[in-house]
Tab-separated table of C-alpha atoms and ligand atoms in Angstrom:
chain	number	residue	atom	x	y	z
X	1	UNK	CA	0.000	0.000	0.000
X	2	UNK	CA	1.263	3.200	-0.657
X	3	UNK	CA	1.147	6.242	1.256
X	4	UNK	CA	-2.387	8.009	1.477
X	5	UNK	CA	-1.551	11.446	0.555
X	6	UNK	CA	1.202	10.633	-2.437
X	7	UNK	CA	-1.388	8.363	-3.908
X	8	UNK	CA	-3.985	11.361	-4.030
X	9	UNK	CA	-0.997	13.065	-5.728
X	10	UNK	CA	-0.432	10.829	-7.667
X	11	UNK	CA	-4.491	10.477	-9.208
X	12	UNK	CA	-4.543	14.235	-9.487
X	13	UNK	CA	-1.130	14.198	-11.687
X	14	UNK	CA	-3.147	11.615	-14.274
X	15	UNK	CA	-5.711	14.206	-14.842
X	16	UNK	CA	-2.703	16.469	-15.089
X	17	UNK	CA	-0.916	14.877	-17.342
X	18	UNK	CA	-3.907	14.315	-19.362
X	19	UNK	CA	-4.976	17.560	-19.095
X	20	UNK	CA	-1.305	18.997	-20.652
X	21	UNK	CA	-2.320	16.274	-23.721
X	22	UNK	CA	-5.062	18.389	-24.504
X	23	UNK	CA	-3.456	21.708	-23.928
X	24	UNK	CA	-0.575	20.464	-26.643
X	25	UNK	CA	-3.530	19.214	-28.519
X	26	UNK	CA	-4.480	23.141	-28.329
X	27	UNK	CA	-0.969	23.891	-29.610
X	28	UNK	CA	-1.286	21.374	-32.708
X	29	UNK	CA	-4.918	22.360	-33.496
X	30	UNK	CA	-3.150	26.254	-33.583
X	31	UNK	CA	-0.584	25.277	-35.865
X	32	UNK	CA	-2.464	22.984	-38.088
X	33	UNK	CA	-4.652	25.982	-38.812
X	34	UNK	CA	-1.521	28.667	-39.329
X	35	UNK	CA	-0.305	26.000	-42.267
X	36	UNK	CA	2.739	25.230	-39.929
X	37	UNK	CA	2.245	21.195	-40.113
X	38	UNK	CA	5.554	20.718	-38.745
X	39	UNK	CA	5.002	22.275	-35.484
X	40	UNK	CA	1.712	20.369	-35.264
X	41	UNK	CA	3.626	17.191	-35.828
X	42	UNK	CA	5.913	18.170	-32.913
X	43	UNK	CA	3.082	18.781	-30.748
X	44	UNK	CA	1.071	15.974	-31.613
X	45	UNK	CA	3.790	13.817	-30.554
X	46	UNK	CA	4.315	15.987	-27.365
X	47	UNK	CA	0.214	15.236	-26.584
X	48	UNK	CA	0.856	11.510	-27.064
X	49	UNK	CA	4.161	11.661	-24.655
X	50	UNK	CA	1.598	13.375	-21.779
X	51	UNK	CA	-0.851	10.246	-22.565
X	52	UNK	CA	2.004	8.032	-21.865
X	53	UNK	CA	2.468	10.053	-18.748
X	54	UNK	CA	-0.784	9.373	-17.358
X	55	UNK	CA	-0.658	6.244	-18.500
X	56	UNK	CA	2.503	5.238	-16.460
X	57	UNK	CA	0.810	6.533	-13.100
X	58	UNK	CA	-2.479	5.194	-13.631
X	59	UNK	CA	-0.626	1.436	-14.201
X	60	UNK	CA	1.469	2.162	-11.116
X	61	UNK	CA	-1.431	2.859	-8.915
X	62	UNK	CA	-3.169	-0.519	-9.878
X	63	UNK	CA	-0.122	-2.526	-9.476
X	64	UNK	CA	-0.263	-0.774	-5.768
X	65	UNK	CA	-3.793	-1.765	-5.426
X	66	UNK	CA	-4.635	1.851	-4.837
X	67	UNK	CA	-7.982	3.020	-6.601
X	68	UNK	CA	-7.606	5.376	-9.352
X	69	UNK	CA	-10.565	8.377	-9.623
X	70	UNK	CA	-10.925	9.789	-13.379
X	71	UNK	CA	-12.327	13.498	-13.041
X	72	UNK	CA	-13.133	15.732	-15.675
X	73	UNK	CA	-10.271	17.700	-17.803
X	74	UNK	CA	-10.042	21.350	-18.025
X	75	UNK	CA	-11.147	23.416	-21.061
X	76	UNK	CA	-7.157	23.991	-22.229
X	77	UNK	CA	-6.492	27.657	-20.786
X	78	UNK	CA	-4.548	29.448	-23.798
X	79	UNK	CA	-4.773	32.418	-25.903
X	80	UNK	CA	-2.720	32.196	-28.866
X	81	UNK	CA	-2.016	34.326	-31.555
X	82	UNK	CA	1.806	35.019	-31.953
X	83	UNK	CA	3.614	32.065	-33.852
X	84	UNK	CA	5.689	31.925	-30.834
X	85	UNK	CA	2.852	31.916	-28.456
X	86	UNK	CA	2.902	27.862	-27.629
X	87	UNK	CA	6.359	27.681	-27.283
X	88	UNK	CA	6.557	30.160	-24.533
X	89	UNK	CA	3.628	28.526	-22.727
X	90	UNK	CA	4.536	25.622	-23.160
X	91	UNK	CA	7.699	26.439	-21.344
X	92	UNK	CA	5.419	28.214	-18.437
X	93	UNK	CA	3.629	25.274	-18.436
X	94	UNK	CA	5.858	22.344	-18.209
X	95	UNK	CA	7.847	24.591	-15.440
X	96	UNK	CA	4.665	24.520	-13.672
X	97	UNK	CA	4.488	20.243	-13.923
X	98	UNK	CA	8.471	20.356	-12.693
X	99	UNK	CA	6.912	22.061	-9.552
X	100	UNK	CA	4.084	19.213	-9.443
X	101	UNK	CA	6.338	16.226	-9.700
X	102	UNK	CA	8.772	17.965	-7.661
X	103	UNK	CA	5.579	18.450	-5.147
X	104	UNK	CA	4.911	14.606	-5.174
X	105	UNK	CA	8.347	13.558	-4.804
X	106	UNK	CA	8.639	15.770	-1.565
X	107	UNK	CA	5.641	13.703	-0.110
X	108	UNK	CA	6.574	10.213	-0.968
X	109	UNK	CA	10.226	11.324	0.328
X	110	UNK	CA	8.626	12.711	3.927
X	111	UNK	CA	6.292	9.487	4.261
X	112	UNK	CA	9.371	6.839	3.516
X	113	UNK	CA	7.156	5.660	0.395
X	114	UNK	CA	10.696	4.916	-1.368
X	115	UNK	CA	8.690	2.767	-3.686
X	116	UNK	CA	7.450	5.639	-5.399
X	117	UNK	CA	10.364	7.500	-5.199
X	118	UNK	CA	11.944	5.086	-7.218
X	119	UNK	CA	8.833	5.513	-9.685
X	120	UNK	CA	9.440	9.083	-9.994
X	121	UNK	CA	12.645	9.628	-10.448
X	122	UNK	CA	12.053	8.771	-14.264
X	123	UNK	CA	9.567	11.700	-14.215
X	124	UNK	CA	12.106	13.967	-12.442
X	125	UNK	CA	14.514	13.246	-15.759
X	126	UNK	CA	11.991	13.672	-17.756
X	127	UNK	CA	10.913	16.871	-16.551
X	128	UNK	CA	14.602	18.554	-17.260
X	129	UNK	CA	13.959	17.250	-20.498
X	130	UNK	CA	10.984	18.384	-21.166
X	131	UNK	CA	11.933	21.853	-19.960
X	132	UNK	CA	15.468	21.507	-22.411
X	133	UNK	CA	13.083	21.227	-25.349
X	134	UNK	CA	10.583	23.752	-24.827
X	135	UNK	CA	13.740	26.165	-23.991
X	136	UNK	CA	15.383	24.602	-27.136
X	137	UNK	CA	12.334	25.950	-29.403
X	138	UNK	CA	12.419	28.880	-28.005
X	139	UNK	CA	15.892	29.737	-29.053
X	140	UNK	CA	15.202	28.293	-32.532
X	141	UNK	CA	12.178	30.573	-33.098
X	142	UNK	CA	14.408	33.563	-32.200
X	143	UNK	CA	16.685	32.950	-34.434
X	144	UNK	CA	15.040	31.835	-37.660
X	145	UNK	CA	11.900	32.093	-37.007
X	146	UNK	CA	11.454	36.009	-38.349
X	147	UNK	CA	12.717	34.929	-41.418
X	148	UNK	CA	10.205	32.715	-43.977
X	149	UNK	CA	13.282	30.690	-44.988
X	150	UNK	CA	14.518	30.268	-41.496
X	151	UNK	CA	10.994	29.111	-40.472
X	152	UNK	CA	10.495	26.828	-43.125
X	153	UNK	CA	13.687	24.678	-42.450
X	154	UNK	CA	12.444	24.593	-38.395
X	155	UNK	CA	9.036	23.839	-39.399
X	156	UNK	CA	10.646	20.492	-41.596
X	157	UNK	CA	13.322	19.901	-38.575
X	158	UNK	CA	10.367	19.799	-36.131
X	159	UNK	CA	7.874	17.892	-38.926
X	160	UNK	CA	10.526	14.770	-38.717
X	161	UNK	CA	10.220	14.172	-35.021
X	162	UNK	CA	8.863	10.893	-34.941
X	163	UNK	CA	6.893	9.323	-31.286
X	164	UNK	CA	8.639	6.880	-29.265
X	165	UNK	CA	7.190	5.102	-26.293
X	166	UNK	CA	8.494	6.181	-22.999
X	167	UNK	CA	11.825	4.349	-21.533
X	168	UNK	CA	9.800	3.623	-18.339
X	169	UNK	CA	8.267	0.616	-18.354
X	170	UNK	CA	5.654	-1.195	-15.295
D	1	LIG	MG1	4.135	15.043	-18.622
């Protein structure tokens, strides 16, 4: 059994994680509609990675025997109209699920639930990661992205990402 509290964490970081698939989704859809299929494609891929997310702690709170509550997920919360408007909240945003693992990690680590821990120190990775790429775009967009020729070539860069399932496995 794991620790009360870090499994109610850990049920609200599904809907979460879910929730930052849709808001990627939101990215995509913006994209998509701007021409810019590349940076959909990168996005697309970056909803299915937050699926894979939720995924991962759902499984590991059934093989803990711990019940696992689906609520509803958010509306995604995001005005865009700038080309670079995704990639700097997408930055804000995966800061802000840093803080939230970070948050969950602090509780397993003050109840002695080493078991989980263990299970989130591949999210702890993955959040520096995570944070590396959006920072990564960022820097690409200010460099070529003013130019149509520069913006092209990052749109075809970021149209051959391709998905990969996670390293973590349960
Ligand atoms: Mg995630």
């Amino acid at each position: 059994m794991l620790d009360k509290k870090v499994s109610a964490l850990i049920n609200d970081q599904i809907n979460k994680e879910f929730y930052s698939a849709y808001l990627y989704l939101a990215f995509a859809n913006f994209y998509a509609e701007k021409g810019l299929n590349g940076f959909a494609n990168w996005y697309q891929i970056q909803a299915k990675e937050e699926q894979d997310h939720a995924m991962l702690m759902y499984q590991y709170l059934h093989n803990n025997n711990e019940k696992v509550t689906l609520e509803a997920i958010a509306k995604p919360d995001c005005s865009l109209s700038g080309l670079s408007d995704p990639l700097q909240a997408g930055l804000k945003h995966e800061e802000y699920v840093t803080s939230l693992i970070h948050t969950i990690y602090a509780a397993a680590q003050e109840a002695r639930d080493f078991r989980t821990t263990q299970f989130l120190d591949w999210f702890v990775k993955e959040q520096g990661e995570e944070e590396t790429n959006a920072n990564d775009l960022i820097t690409k967009m200010e460099l070529f992205g003013s130019d149509p020729k520069g913006l092209y070539m990052l749109d075809s860069e970021l149209g051959a990402r391709v998905y990969t399932a996670p390293s973590l496995t349960l």
